[in-house]
Coordinates of C-alpha atoms and ligand atoms in Angstrom, one line a residue:
M1 CA 114.8 -3.9 17.6
A2 CA 113.1 -0.5 17.8
S3 CA 115.2 2.5 18.7
P4 CA 116.3 2.6 22.3
K5 CA 113.7 3.6 24.8
K6 CA 116.0 5.2 27.3
R7 CA 118.1 8.0 26.0
K8 CA 118.0 10.4 28.9
L9 CA 121.4 11.9 28.7
D10 CA 121.3 11.8 24.9
E11 CA 118.1 13.8 24.9
I12 CA 119.3 16.3 27.5
D13 CA 122.5 16.7 25.5
A14 CA 120.9 16.9 22.1
G15 CA 120.1 20.6 22.5
K16 CA 123.6 21.4 23.7
V17 CA 125.3 19.4 21.1
T18 CA 123.8 21.4 18.3
G19 CA 126.4 23.8 16.8
T20 CA 129.3 22.1 18.6
Q21 CA 131.6 22.6 15.6
P22 CA 134.5 24.6 17.0
G23 CA 134.3 28.1 15.7
P24 CA 136.9 30.7 15.2
S25 CA 138.3 32.5 18.2
R26 CA 138.3 36.2 17.6
I27 CA 141.6 37.6 18.6
G28 CA 142.0 41.3 18.7
S29 CA 138.3 42.1 19.2
E30 CA 139.3 44.0 22.3
S31 CA 141.7 46.2 20.6
G32 CA 142.3 48.7 23.4
G33 CA 143.2 52.4 23.1
G34 CA 146.3 52.1 21.0
A35 CA 145.0 49.7 18.5
S36 CA 143.4 52.0 16.0
A37 CA 146.2 51.5 13.5
G38 CA 146.2 47.7 13.9
A39 CA 144.0 45.2 12.2
S40 CA 142.1 42.7 14.3
V41 CA 142.6 39.2 13.0
Q42 CA 140.7 36.0 13.6
V43 CA 142.8 33.1 14.7
P44 CA 140.8 30.0 14.2
F45 CA 140.6 27.6 17.2
T46 CA 142.0 24.4 15.9
P47 CA 140.8 21.5 17.9
G48 CA 143.1 18.7 18.6
A49 CA 142.7 15.1 17.3
H50 CA 140.9 14.1 20.5
S51 CA 138.4 16.9 20.3
Q52 CA 137.7 16.2 16.7
R53 CA 137.0 12.5 17.4
E54 CA 134.7 13.4 20.2
T55 CA 132.8 16.0 18.0
V56 CA 132.2 13.3 15.4
F57 CA 130.7 11.0 18.1
Q58 CA 128.6 13.8 19.5
R59 CA 127.1 14.4 16.0
Q60 CA 126.3 10.7 15.6
E61 CA 124.7 10.7 19.1
H62 CA 122.7 13.8 18.2
D63 CA 121.5 12.2 15.0
G64 CA 120.5 9.0 16.8
A65 CA 123.1 6.8 14.9
L66 CA 124.9 6.0 18.1
S67 CA 124.0 5.9 21.8
F68 CA 125.6 5.0 25.1
Q69 CA 123.1 3.2 27.3
Y70 CA 123.1 2.7 31.0
A71 CA 121.7 -0.8 31.6
C72 CA 121.3 -3.4 34.4
N73 CA 119.3 -6.6 34.8
D74 CA 116.1 -4.9 35.9
G75 CA 113.6 -6.7 33.8
D76 CA 113.6 -4.1 31.0
P77 CA 113.7 -6.2 27.7
Y78 CA 116.1 -3.7 26.0
H79 CA 118.5 -4.0 28.9
S80 CA 118.4 -7.8 28.8
I81 CA 119.1 -7.9 25.1
W82 CA 122.0 -5.4 25.4
I83 CA 123.5 -7.3 28.3
I84 CA 123.3 -10.6 26.4
C85 CA 125.1 -9.0 23.4
L86 CA 127.7 -7.5 25.7
K87 CA 128.3 -10.9 27.3
N88 CA 129.1 -12.3 23.8
I89 CA 131.6 -9.5 23.2
F90 CA 133.3 -9.9 26.6
S91 CA 133.5 -13.6 26.2
K92 CA 135.3 -13.1 22.9
Q93 CA 137.5 -10.2 23.8
L94 CA 138.4 -11.4 27.3
P95 CA 139.3 -15.1 26.6
N96 CA 140.9 -15.6 30.0
M97 CA 137.7 -14.9 31.8
P98 CA 135.4 -17.9 32.3
R99 CA 132.2 -17.4 30.4
S100 CA 130.1 -18.4 33.3
Y101 CA 131.8 -15.7 35.5
I102 CA 131.1 -13.0 32.8
A103 CA 127.5 -14.1 32.6
R104 CA 127.1 -14.2 36.4
L105 CA 128.4 -10.6 36.9
L106 CA 126.5 -9.2 34.0
M107 CA 123.2 -10.6 35.2
D108 CA 124.0 -9.7 38.8
R109 CA 121.6 -7.0 39.8
S110 CA 124.2 -5.0 41.7
H111 CA 126.2 -4.5 38.5
R112 CA 125.7 -1.8 35.9
S113 CA 126.7 -1.8 32.3
V114 CA 127.2 1.1 29.9
V115 CA 126.6 -0.3 26.4
V116 CA 127.6 1.2 23.0
V117 CA 124.6 0.8 20.7
R118 CA 124.8 1.6 17.0
R119 CA 121.6 2.4 15.0
G120 CA 119.6 1.2 18.0
T121 CA 120.3 -2.5 17.4
Q122 CA 124.0 -3.3 17.1
V123 CA 126.1 -3.5 20.3
V124 CA 129.6 -2.4 19.7
G125 CA 131.1 -2.7 23.2
G126 CA 130.6 -1.8 26.8
I127 CA 131.9 -1.5 30.3
T128 CA 130.4 -3.3 33.3
Y129 CA 131.1 -2.1 36.8
R130 CA 129.9 -2.7 40.3
P131 CA 129.1 0.5 42.3
F132 CA 129.9 0.5 46.0
H133 CA 127.6 3.4 46.9
S134 CA 128.5 3.7 50.5
Q135 CA 132.2 3.8 49.6
G136 CA 131.9 6.2 46.7
F137 CA 133.7 4.1 44.2
G138 CA 133.0 1.5 41.5
E139 CA 135.0 -1.5 40.4
I140 CA 135.2 -1.9 36.6
A141 CA 134.9 -5.7 36.0
F142 CA 134.9 -5.8 32.2
C143 CA 135.6 -3.4 29.4
A144 CA 135.7 -4.3 25.7
V145 CA 134.9 -3.2 22.2
T146 CA 134.2 -5.6 19.4
A147 CA 137.3 -6.4 17.4
P148 CA 136.5 -4.7 14.1
E149 CA 135.6 -1.4 15.9
Q150 CA 138.7 -1.2 18.1
V151 CA 141.1 1.7 18.0
K152 CA 138.5 4.0 16.4
G153 CA 137.8 6.0 19.5
F154 CA 134.8 4.0 20.9
G155 CA 136.8 2.9 24.0
A156 CA 137.6 6.5 24.9
R157 CA 134.0 7.8 24.4
L158 CA 132.7 4.8 26.2
M159 CA 134.8 5.6 29.3
N160 CA 133.7 9.2 29.2
W161 CA 130.0 8.1 29.2
T162 CA 130.7 5.5 31.9
K163 CA 132.1 8.2 34.1
E164 CA 129.2 10.5 33.4
Y165 CA 126.6 7.8 34.2
A166 CA 128.5 6.6 37.3
R167 CA 128.6 10.2 38.7
M168 CA 125.0 10.9 37.7
H169 CA 123.2 7.6 38.6
D170 CA 125.5 6.2 41.3
S171 CA 127.2 9.3 42.7
L172 CA 130.6 7.7 42.4
Q173 CA 133.9 9.6 42.7
Y174 CA 136.4 6.9 41.8
F175 CA 136.8 3.8 39.6
L176 CA 139.1 1.0 40.4
T177 CA 140.0 -1.8 38.0
Y178 CA 142.4 -4.6 37.6
A179 CA 143.5 -3.8 34.1
D180 CA 144.9 -6.6 31.9
N181 CA 148.5 -5.8 31.2
N182 CA 147.9 -5.1 27.5
A183 CA 145.1 -2.7 28.5
V184 CA 147.1 -0.6 30.9
G185 CA 147.9 1.9 28.1
Y186 CA 144.3 2.3 27.3
F187 CA 143.3 3.0 30.9
S188 CA 146.2 5.4 31.3
K189 CA 144.9 7.4 28.4
Q190 CA 141.5 7.6 30.1
G191 CA 143.1 9.2 33.1
F192 CA 143.7 6.1 35.2
T193 CA 146.8 5.8 37.3
T194 CA 148.6 2.9 39.1
G195 CA 148.9 5.2 42.1
I196 CA 145.8 4.8 44.3
T197 CA 144.9 8.1 46.0
M198 CA 141.7 6.9 47.6
P199 CA 142.2 6.2 51.3
K200 CA 142.9 2.5 51.6
D201 CA 140.2 1.8 54.2
Q202 CA 137.7 3.1 51.6
W203 CA 138.3 0.3 49.2
H204 CA 140.5 -2.4 50.7
G205 CA 138.6 -5.6 51.4
W206 CA 135.7 -4.4 49.2
I207 CA 137.2 -5.8 46.0
K208 CA 138.9 -9.0 45.2
D209 CA 142.6 -9.2 44.3
Y210 CA 143.3 -10.6 40.8
D211 CA 146.6 -12.0 39.7
G212 CA 147.9 -10.9 36.3
G213 CA 146.2 -7.5 36.4
T214 CA 147.4 -4.0 37.4
L215 CA 145.2 -2.2 39.9
M216 CA 144.4 1.3 38.6
E217 CA 142.4 4.2 39.8
G218 CA 140.4 6.7 37.8
R219 CA 139.0 9.8 39.4
I220 CA 135.5 10.8 38.5
H221 CA 135.7 14.6 38.9
S222 CA 132.6 16.2 40.2
T223 CA 132.5 19.0 37.7
L224 CA 134.2 17.8 34.5
A225 CA 131.9 17.6 31.5
F226 CA 133.1 14.2 30.5
V227 CA 130.9 13.9 27.4
R228 CA 131.4 17.5 26.3
F229 CA 135.1 17.8 26.2
P230 CA 135.4 19.8 22.9
Q231 CA 133.0 22.5 24.2
M232 CA 134.8 22.6 27.6
L233 CA 138.2 23.0 25.9
R234 CA 136.8 25.7 23.6
C235 CA 135.5 27.6 26.6
Q236 CA 138.8 27.3 28.4
R237 CA 140.7 28.5 25.3
Q238 CA 138.4 31.5 25.0
A239 CA 138.9 32.4 28.7
L240 CA 142.7 32.0 28.2
D241 CA 142.7 34.2 25.1
A242 CA 140.6 36.9 26.9
A243 CA 143.1 36.8 29.8
I244 CA 146.0 37.2 27.5
R245 CA 144.4 40.1 25.6
S246 CA 143.9 41.9 28.9
L247 CA 147.6 41.7 29.6
S248 CA 149.2 42.0 26.2
R249 CA 148.8 43.5 22.7
C250 CA 150.2 40.5 20.9
H251 CA 146.8 39.9 19.3
I252 CA 147.0 43.2 17.3
V253 CA 148.4 42.8 13.9
Y254 CA 149.7 45.7 11.9
P255 CA 150.3 45.9 8.2
G256 CA 153.7 44.7 7.1
L257 CA 156.5 46.8 5.7
S258 CA 157.4 46.9 2.1
H259 CA 161.1 46.1 1.6
S260 CA 161.7 48.5 -1.2
G261 CA 160.4 51.5 -3.0
P262 CA 158.8 51.5 -6.4
D263 CA 162.3 51.8 -8.1
G264 CA 163.6 48.9 -6.1
Q265 CA 165.7 51.0 -3.7
C266 CA 165.8 50.4 0.0
I267 CA 163.6 52.7 2.0
H268 CA 164.8 54.1 5.3
I269 CA 162.0 54.0 7.9
P270 CA 162.5 55.7 11.2
I271 CA 161.8 53.3 14.0
D272 CA 158.9 55.4 15.4
Q273 CA 157.1 55.2 12.1
I274 CA 157.0 51.5 11.9
P275 CA 153.4 50.6 12.7
G276 CA 153.0 49.1 16.1
V277 CA 156.4 50.0 17.5
K278 CA 155.3 53.0 19.5
E279 CA 152.1 51.2 20.5
A280 CA 154.2 48.4 21.9
G281 CA 155.7 50.9 24.4
W282 CA 158.9 51.9 22.5
S283 CA 160.2 55.5 23.0
A284 CA 163.3 57.2 21.7
E285 CA 164.7 57.5 25.2
Q286 CA 164.7 53.8 25.5
Q287 CA 167.0 53.4 22.5
P288 CA 170.0 51.5 23.9
V289 CA 173.5 52.9 23.6
P290 CA 175.7 50.4 21.8
R291 CA 176.0 47.6 24.2
L292 CA 178.9 45.7 22.8
R293 CA 182.5 46.3 21.8
L294 CA 184.5 44.0 19.5
L295 CA 188.1 42.9 20.0
L296 CA 189.7 43.4 16.6
D297 CA 193.4 43.1 16.1
R298 CA 193.8 43.1 19.9
T299 CA 192.1 46.5 19.9
V300 CA 188.7 47.2 21.5
S301 CA 186.6 48.6 18.7
E302 CA 183.1 50.1 18.2
P303 CA 180.7 47.9 16.4
T304 CA 180.5 50.1 13.3
P305 CA 179.1 48.5 10.2
S306 CA 182.6 47.9 8.7
N307 CA 184.0 46.6 12.0
L308 CA 181.1 44.3 12.4
Q309 CA 181.5 43.0 8.9
R310 CA 185.2 42.3 9.6
F311 CA 184.4 40.7 12.9
M312 CA 181.8 38.4 11.4
S313 CA 184.2 37.4 8.6
L314 CA 186.8 36.5 11.3
V315 CA 184.3 34.4 13.2
L316 CA 183.3 32.6 10.1
A317 CA 186.9 31.9 9.0
A318 CA 187.7 30.6 12.5
L319 CA 184.7 28.2 12.3
Q320 CA 185.6 27.0 8.9
A321 CA 189.2 26.3 10.1
Q322 CA 187.9 24.0 12.9
E323 CA 188.4 20.3 12.2
E324 CA 184.9 19.4 13.3
S325 CA 183.3 21.9 11.0
W326 CA 183.6 19.7 7.9
P327 CA 180.0 18.5 7.9
F328 CA 178.8 22.1 8.1
R329 CA 180.8 23.6 5.3
E330 CA 178.4 22.7 2.5
P331 CA 174.6 22.0 2.4
V332 CA 173.6 18.5 3.4
P333 CA 173.4 16.5 0.2
A334 CA 169.7 15.6 -0.4
D335 CA 170.6 12.5 -2.5
E336 CA 172.6 11.0 0.4
V337 CA 170.2 12.1 3.2
P338 CA 166.8 11.9 1.4
D339 CA 164.6 12.9 4.4
Y340 CA 166.8 15.7 5.7
Y341 CA 164.9 18.5 4.0
T342 CA 161.5 17.1 5.1
I343 CA 162.6 17.3 8.7
I344 CA 164.8 20.4 8.6
K345 CA 162.8 23.2 7.1
N346 CA 165.3 26.0 7.6
P347 CA 168.7 24.6 6.6
V348 CA 171.9 26.6 7.2
D349 CA 175.5 25.8 6.4
L350 CA 178.7 27.7 6.5
S351 CA 178.7 28.3 2.7
L352 CA 175.3 29.9 3.0
V353 CA 176.5 32.1 5.8
E354 CA 179.5 33.1 3.7
K355 CA 177.2 34.0 0.8
R356 CA 175.0 36.1 3.0
L357 CA 177.9 37.8 4.7
S358 CA 179.5 38.7 1.3
S359 CA 176.4 40.6 0.3
A360 CA 177.2 42.9 3.2
R361 CA 173.5 43.7 3.5
Y362 CA 172.1 40.5 5.1
Y363 CA 173.8 40.5 8.6
L364 CA 173.1 44.0 9.8
T365 CA 173.5 43.0 13.4
L366 CA 175.7 40.4 15.2
D367 CA 172.5 38.9 16.5
I368 CA 171.2 38.0 13.1
F369 CA 174.6 36.5 12.1
L370 CA 174.7 34.4 15.3
A371 CA 171.1 33.3 14.9
D372 CA 172.1 31.6 11.6
L373 CA 175.0 29.9 13.2
R374 CA 172.9 28.7 16.2
R375 CA 170.3 27.4 13.8
M376 CA 172.9 25.5 11.9
I377 CA 173.9 23.7 15.1
S378 CA 170.4 23.2 16.4
N379 CA 169.4 21.7 13.0
C380 CA 172.2 19.2 13.5
H381 CA 171.0 18.4 17.0
I382 CA 167.4 17.9 15.8
Y383 CA 168.3 15.6 12.9
N384 CA 171.0 13.5 14.5
G385 CA 170.8 11.4 17.6
A386 CA 172.8 12.5 20.6
D387 CA 175.2 9.5 20.2
T388 CA 176.1 10.2 16.6
V389 CA 179.4 11.7 15.5
Y390 CA 177.6 14.6 13.8
Y391 CA 175.7 15.6 17.0
K392 CA 179.0 15.6 18.9
Q393 CA 180.8 17.6 16.2
G394 CA 177.9 20.2 16.4
S395 CA 178.3 20.4 20.2
K396 CA 182.1 21.0 19.8
L397 CA 181.6 23.6 17.2
E398 CA 179.1 25.4 19.4
S399 CA 181.5 25.3 22.4
F400 CA 184.2 26.8 20.1
L401 CA 181.9 29.6 19.0
D402 CA 180.9 30.4 22.6
Q403 CA 184.5 30.6 23.7
Y404 CA 185.4 32.7 20.7
L405 CA 182.6 35.2 21.5
M406 CA 183.4 35.3 25.1
S407 CA 187.0 36.3 24.4
H408 CA 186.2 38.7 21.5
V409 CA 182.9 40.4 22.4
L410 CA 182.9 42.8 25.3
M411 CA 179.5 43.6 26.7
D412 CA 179.0 47.1 28.0
Q413 CA 177.6 46.7 31.5
T414 CA 176.3 50.3 31.6
G415 CA 174.3 49.9 28.4
Ligands
LIG501 N1 147.3 -0.3 24.8 C1 147.6 1.0 24.7 N2 146.8 2.0 24.2 C2 145.6 1.6 23.8 C3 145.2 0.3 23.8 C4 146.0 -0.7 24.3 N3 145.7 -2.0 24.4 N4 143.9 0.3 23.3 C5 143.6 1.6 22.9 N5 144.7 2.4 23.2 C6 144.7 3.8 23.1 C7 144.4 4.3 21.7 O1 145.6 4.3 20.9 C8 143.9 5.7 21.9 O2 144.9 6.6 22.1 P1 144.8 8.1 21.6 O3 143.7 8.7 22.4 O4 146.1 8.7 22.0 O5 144.5 8.1 20.2 C9 143.1 5.5 23.2 O6 143.7 4.4 23.9 C10 141.7 5.3 23.1 O7 141.5 4.3 22.1 P2 140.1 3.8 21.5 O8 140.2 3.6 20.1 O9 139.1 4.7 22.1 O10 140.0 2.4 22.3 P3 139.3 1.1 21.7 O11 138.0 1.4 21.1 O12 140.2 0.2 20.9 O13 139.0 0.4 23.1 C11 139.8 -1.4 24.5 C12 140.0 0.0 24.0 C13 138.5 -1.5 25.3 C14 140.9 -1.8 25.4 C15 139.7 -2.3 23.3 O14 140.9 -2.3 22.5 C16 139.4 -3.8 23.6 O15 138.3 -4.2 23.7 N6 140.5 -4.6 23.8 C17 140.4 -6.0 24.0 C18 139.8 -6.3 25.4 C19 140.6 -5.7 26.5 O16 141.8 -5.8 26.6 N7 139.8 -5.1 27.5 C20 140.4 -4.5 28.7 C21 140.7 -5.6 29.6 S1 140.9 -5.0 31.3 C22 139.4 -4.9 32.0 O17 138.4 -5.3 31.3 C23 139.2 -4.4 33.3

């Protein structure tokens, strides 16, 4: 068979499809007044799996290796051949449907088919629907992809083209279908729902009821670019990025700080000299007065470095003394729990907290210390199911920590 005669949408699209590879999204190009010290960075737009799959199909369609053809029994020889091939696929993939019934609907002139044709000759699958023009909806009668090509994305692309054609050629706004129970998942992923939003008098009585199928509705939105999803998503992403840039400076990246001087000594950097801090709106007047007081030896104390260090040691000792803290006292043994460290990327345990605390330079604020403890508990909750002993022990330890902090940390309300 020669290459398909009718490729209207393909041809229209061919120009637009060129260069559809998602490109980087320039973040920081609108740097704004205070951005001179910052570097603008390019954050690449990473398309999701769905977009990537669609882009591959678009390229094949552009190269002529694949096409989605709109066909009906109108005397066109190509249409006749495609419809016969489709009949064979439907007969095989929908064994509960009588063959004569499939043939009758496919040859019926009021039905339309969208056919997946590879290299101009090989029919891979298709969808057949009957448009009810006056009612604005179509009923999908059959939908199938040949067995070796299933679950490769053809079904999703086919549905997108079917919606595109149904809107363009038949002016439809909805699809209805009785989905086989094992195909409900597929239709759901194509935007179909079991809730029918179309007014009942628009469709009821126009289609037959089928036993053993689930009635589902798919909306054919009037403006969605069904066959150009990747480009549409990229445009939306760019618009979103631009809107965020107009409100925030989070796209401006400043050079990092070096942790130490050439001789390895710690460098003291005033806050206002840290690149980006002033640009982010900080001013010395805003510097908060100490907002917390600590209850140490039943005395309210200032959070001086030495008081803070003592307080954190007391918290740690109290946690270690708790009965339910035993799974948290040492690192999770990798030989006993082999997948733990592939799931938990930032492990924390009480022995690590103790080591960090004893250096006296790691936990410079209470927040940093508590962040480690909270991470330890959230790691436990991520790895263990809610009904496990470990999960419950994590929760108990967290409650204990909360109570301890409530009774030993006094927040300054005026700060
Ligand atoms: N159940 C749940 N999910 C499914 C199913 C299924 N039976 N089939 C596909 N999906 C999911 C895929 O996992 C994929 O999900 P993702 O986007 O998250 O990755 C998505 O649907 C699209 O999958 P495709 O690979 O594009 O679908 P495929 O090419 O396999 O075509 C079809 C789907 C037409 C259902 C095909 O599997 C088929 O021909 N099945 C046998 C015939 C059949 O059951 N047809 C429907 C009968 S109902 C009717 O005709 C009205």
